[in-house]
Each structure stands twice: as C-alpha cells, then as structure tokens.
Coordinates of C-alpha atoms in Angstrom, one line a residue:
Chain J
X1014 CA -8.8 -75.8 13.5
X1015 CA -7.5 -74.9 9.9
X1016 CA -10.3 -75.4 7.6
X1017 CA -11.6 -73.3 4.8
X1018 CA -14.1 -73.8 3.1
X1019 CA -15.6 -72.8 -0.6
X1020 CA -18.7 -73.9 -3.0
X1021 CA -16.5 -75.5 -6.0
X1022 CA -18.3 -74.2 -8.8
X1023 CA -20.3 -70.8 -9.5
X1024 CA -21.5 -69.4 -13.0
X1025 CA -22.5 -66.5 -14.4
X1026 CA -23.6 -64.5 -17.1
X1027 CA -21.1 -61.7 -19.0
X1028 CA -21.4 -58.7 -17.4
X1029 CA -23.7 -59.9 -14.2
X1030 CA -21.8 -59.5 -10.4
X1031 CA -20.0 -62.8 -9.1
X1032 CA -19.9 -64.0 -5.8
X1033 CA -17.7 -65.7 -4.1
X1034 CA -17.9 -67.1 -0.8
X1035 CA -15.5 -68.5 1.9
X1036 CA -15.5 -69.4 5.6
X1037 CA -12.5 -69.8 7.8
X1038 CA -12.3 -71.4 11.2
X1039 CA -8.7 -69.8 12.4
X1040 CA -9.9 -66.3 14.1
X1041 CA -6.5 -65.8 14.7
X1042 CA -6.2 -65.1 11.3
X1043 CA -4.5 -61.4 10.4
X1044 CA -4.9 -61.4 6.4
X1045 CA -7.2 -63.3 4.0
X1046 CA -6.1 -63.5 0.6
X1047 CA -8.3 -64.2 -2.8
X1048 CA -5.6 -65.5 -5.7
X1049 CA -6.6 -66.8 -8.9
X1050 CA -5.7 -69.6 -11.1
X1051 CA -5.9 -69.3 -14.9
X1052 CA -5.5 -72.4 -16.8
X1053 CA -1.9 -74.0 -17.1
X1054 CA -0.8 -70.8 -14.7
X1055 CA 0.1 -70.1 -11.6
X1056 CA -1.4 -68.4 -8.6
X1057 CA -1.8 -64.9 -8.6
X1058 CA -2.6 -62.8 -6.0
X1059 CA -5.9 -60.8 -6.3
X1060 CA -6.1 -58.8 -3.4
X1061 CA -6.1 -59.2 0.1
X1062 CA -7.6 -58.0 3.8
X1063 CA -6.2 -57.3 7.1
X1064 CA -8.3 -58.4 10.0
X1065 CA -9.2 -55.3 11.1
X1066 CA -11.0 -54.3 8.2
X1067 CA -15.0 -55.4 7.1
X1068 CA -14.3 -54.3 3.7
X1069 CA -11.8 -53.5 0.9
X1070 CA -12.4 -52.1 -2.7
X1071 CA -10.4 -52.4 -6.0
X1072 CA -11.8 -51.7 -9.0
X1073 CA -14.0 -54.2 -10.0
X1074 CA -13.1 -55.9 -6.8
X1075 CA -15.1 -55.9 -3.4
X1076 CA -13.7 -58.0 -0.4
X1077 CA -16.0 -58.2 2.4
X1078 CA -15.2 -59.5 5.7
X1079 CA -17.7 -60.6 8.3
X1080 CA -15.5 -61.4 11.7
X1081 CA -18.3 -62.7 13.8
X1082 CA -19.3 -65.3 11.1
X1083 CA -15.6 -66.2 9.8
X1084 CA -16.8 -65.1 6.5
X1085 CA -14.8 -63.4 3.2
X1086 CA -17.0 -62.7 0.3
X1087 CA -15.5 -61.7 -3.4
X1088 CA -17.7 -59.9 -5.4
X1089 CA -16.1 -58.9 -9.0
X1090 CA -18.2 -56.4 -11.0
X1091 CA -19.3 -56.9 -14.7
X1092 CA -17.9 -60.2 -14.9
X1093 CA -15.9 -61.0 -17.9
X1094 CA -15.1 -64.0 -19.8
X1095 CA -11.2 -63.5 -18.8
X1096 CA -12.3 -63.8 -15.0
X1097 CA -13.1 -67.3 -15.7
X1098 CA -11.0 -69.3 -13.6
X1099 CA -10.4 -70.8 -9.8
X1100 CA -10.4 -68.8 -6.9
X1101 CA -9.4 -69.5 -4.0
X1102 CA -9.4 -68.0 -0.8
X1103 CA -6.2 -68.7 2.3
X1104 CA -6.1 -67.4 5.3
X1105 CA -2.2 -66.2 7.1
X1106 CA -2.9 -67.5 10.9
X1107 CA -1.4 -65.7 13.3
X1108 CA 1.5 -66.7 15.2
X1109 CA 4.2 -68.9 14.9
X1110 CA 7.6 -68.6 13.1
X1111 CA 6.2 -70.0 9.9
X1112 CA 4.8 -68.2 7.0
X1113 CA 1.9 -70.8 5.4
X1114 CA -1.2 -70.2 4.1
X1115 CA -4.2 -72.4 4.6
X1116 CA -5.9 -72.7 1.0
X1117 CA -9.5 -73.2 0.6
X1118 CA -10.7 -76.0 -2.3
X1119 CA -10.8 -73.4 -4.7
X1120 CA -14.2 -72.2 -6.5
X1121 CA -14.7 -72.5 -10.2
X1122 CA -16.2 -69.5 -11.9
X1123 CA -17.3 -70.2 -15.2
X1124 CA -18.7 -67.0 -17.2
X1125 CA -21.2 -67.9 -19.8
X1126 CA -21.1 -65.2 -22.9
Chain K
X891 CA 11.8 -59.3 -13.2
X892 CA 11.6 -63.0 -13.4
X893 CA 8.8 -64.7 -11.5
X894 CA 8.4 -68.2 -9.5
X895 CA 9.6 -70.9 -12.4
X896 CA 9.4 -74.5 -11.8
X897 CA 10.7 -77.6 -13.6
X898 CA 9.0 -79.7 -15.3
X899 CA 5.6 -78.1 -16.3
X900 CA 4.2 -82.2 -16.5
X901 CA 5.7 -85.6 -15.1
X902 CA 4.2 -89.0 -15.1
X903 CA 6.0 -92.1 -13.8
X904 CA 5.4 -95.5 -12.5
X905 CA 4.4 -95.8 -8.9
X906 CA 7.9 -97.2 -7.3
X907 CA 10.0 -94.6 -9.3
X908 CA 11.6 -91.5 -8.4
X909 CA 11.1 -87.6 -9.0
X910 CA 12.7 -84.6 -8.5
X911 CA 10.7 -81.3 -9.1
X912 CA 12.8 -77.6 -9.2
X913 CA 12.0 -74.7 -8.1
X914 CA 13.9 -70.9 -8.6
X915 CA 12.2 -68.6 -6.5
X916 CA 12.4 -64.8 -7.3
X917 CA 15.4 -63.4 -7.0
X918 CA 16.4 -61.8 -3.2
X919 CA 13.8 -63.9 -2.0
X920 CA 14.7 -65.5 1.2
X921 CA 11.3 -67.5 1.9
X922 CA 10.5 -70.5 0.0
X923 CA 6.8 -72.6 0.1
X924 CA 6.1 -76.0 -1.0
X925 CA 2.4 -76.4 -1.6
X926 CA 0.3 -79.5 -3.3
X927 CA -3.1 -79.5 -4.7
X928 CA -5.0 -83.4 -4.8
X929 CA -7.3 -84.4 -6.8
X930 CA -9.4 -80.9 -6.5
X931 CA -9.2 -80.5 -2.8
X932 CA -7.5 -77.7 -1.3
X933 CA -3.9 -76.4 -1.7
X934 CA -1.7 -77.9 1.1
X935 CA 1.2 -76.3 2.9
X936 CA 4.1 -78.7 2.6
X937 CA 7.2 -76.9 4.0
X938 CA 8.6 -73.5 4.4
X939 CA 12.6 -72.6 3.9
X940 CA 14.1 -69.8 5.0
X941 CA 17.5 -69.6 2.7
X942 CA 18.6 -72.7 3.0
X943 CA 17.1 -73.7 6.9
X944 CA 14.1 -75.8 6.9
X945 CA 11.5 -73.4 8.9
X946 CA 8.5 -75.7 8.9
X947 CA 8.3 -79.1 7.2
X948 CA 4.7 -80.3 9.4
X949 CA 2.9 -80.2 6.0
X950 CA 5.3 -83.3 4.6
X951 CA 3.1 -86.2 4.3
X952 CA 5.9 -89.2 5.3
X953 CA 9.4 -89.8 5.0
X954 CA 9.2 -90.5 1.2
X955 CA 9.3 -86.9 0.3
X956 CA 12.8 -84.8 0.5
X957 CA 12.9 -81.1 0.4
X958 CA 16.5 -79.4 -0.2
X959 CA 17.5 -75.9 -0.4
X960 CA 21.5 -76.1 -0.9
X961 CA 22.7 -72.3 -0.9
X962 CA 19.5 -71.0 -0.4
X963 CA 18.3 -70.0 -4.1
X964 CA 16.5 -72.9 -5.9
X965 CA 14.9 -76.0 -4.2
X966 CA 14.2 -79.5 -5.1
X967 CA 11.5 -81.8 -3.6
X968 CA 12.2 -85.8 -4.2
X969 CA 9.8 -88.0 -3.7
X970 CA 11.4 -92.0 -3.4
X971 CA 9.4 -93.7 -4.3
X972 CA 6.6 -92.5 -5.9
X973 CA 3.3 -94.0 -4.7
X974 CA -0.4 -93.4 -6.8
X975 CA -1.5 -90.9 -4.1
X976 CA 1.0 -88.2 -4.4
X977 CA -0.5 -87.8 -7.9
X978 CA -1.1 -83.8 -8.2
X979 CA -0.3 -80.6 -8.6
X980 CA 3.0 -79.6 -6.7
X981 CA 3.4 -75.1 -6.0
X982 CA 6.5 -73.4 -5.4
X983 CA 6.3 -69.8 -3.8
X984 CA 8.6 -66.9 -3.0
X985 CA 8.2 -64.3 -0.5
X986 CA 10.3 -62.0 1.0
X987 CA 11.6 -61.5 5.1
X988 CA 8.5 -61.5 7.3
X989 CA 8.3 -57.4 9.1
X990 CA 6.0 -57.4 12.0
X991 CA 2.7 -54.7 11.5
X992 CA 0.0 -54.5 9.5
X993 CA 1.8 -53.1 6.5
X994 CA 3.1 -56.2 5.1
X995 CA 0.8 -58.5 3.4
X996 CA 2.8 -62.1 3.2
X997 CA 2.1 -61.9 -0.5
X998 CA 3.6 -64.8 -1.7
X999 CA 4.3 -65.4 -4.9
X1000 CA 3.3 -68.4 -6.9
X1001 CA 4.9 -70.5 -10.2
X1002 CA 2.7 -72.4 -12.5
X1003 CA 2.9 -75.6 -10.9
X1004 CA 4.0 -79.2 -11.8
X1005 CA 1.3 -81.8 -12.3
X1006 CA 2.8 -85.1 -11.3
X1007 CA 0.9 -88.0 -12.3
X1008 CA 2.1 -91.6 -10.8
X1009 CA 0.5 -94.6 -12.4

C-alpha cells in the first residue's frame, strides 16, 4: 500500500524540542523526505534519509528512521517561532519509471512564545 | 536562480467553468510533478512529465483534467469543467534526470501553489 500517515497538529513551547512523527507502509521505500510549508509558500525541502540509514543530523535537525516499525521521526531543537508551519513527511517508493512522492497529511506545528 | 513559479497564486470559479493553471519549472529541469492538496488531507501525486512525454498520469482523477507540456519547459493543467470537489491547492515541482545510487536524493522542487476554489 501507499499510505502515510501523520498527527495533524503538535504545539510547543519556544525553545522546547518538537517532534514529529510519521509512518509509512511502502518498505520499498529508498528516501524519506521532511519539507515544510510556510504560509502562502511553497514546499521546501528540509532534509532527507536514505533507507539504509537509522539516523541523520543537521543542525537543529534529527531524522530518525525505525525500518522494522515503518517509522520517521523529526525532532527540531530549540524550537523557534519561525519553525511554525506544516510538515510533512513523503516517502520515494522504489521502483518503477516514475519519480512521485507519496505525501503524508501534513502536521501543524504551532510554537507558542 | 529562479525557482518553481506558478500562475495564478488564487482562482475561484463557478462549478461548470473552466481553468487553466501554469507552471515554469526551473530552468534545465527535465522532470515535471503535478501534485494537489484537498481539503487538509495529504498531497496527491497527479502526473509526472518528462520534457514534454507524459511519464505517469495514474494520479489524474477523471477525464476532466488535461495536463500539457508543449516543448517541454512550462506546463498547464485544465480542468473542463470545474466540479466543487477539485476545490484545492494544486503543486507544481521540478526536478532534474533520475541517476541510479544512493547519491541522488529526488529532491524536487516545489512552487507556492495555486488554491483553486470552485463554488
């Protein structure tokens, strides 16, 4: 199947560690992707993990990977007011002669000052 | 270097009319995405060009929605005519040539959007 699946709506506190949680069912899957969506803009490309790996870091940025579970985790570090926004997570299936991604619903993360 | 631009930024019509949304991918890039986000839910895959060939159109939801890619640079999705359910946001992404290995990442790059609503 192609399903992914996020919580829609997480908030935090200024300068607290975010969360953000994402299962897949594809475990054919060779990257995982986390973009973001600021208001009235487009999606931007976080970062992003090969299947190989459990975990990648990037500055305030920690993806985790769990294989066994089909689970991708984004932790951002001292949360900021500017990382309020939607976040989704899309897996790259493996395979075939197209390139789409399957999107998740997105997860709001609101950060309270 | 210019990113993913689309056109227009909003649209609202009357369900039975017609729209045409534009997209001008980055420059040089030969892959071209369609996505839509509903009401909230998740982004869906629509259809994928490759210059101007259509590579996958399974994400299309019914014969009321035309994708064109004349020449290969920008693309155009029509929908004729316009029912209350295709109401949302419509993506347009770039990307470049697929390589094989781990080194390349797929990124593909995303414009802003057009929020279409139909009434």
């Amino acid at each position: 199947g192609e399903d992914v699946e996020q919580s829609l709506f997480l908030s935090v506190r200024e300068g607290d560690s975010s969360v953000i949680n994402c299962t897949y069912t594809d475990s054919s899957s060779t990257y995982l992707y986390w973009y973001k969506q600021e208001p009235g803009a487009g999606l931007q490309l976080l970062t992003y993990i090969f299947s190989n790996m459990d975990m990648k870091q990037d500055q305030r940025l920690t993806v985790l990977l769990n294989k066994k579970d089909k689970h991708l985790s984004l932790r951002i570090a001292d949360t900021q007011t500017g990382d309020s926004a939607i976040y989704f997570c899309a897996e790259f299936p493996r395979g075939g002669a197209t390139n789409k991604l399957i999107f998740g619903t997105g997860t709001l993360l609101a950060v309270q000052p | 270097e210019a990113g993913v631009t689309q056109f227009p930024s909003h649209s609202v019509i009357e369900k039975g009319q017609t729209v045409t949304l534009r997209c001008d991918p980055i420059s040089g890039h030969d892959n071209l995405y369609w996505y839509r986000r509903v009401m909230g839910k998740e982004i869906k895959f629509l259809l994928h060009f490759v210059k101007e060939s259509k590579q996958d159109e399974s994400g299309m939801p019914n014969n009321r929605f035309l994708a064109e890619r004349t020449g290969g640079t920008y693309s155009t999705l029509k929908v004729q005519p316009a029912e209350l359910e295709d109401s949302g946001v419509y993506f347009c992404a770039s990307s470049q040539v697929r390589t094989s290995g781990r080194g390349y990442s797929n990124e593909q790059f995303f414009g802003p959007g057009t929020r279409l609503t139909v009434l």
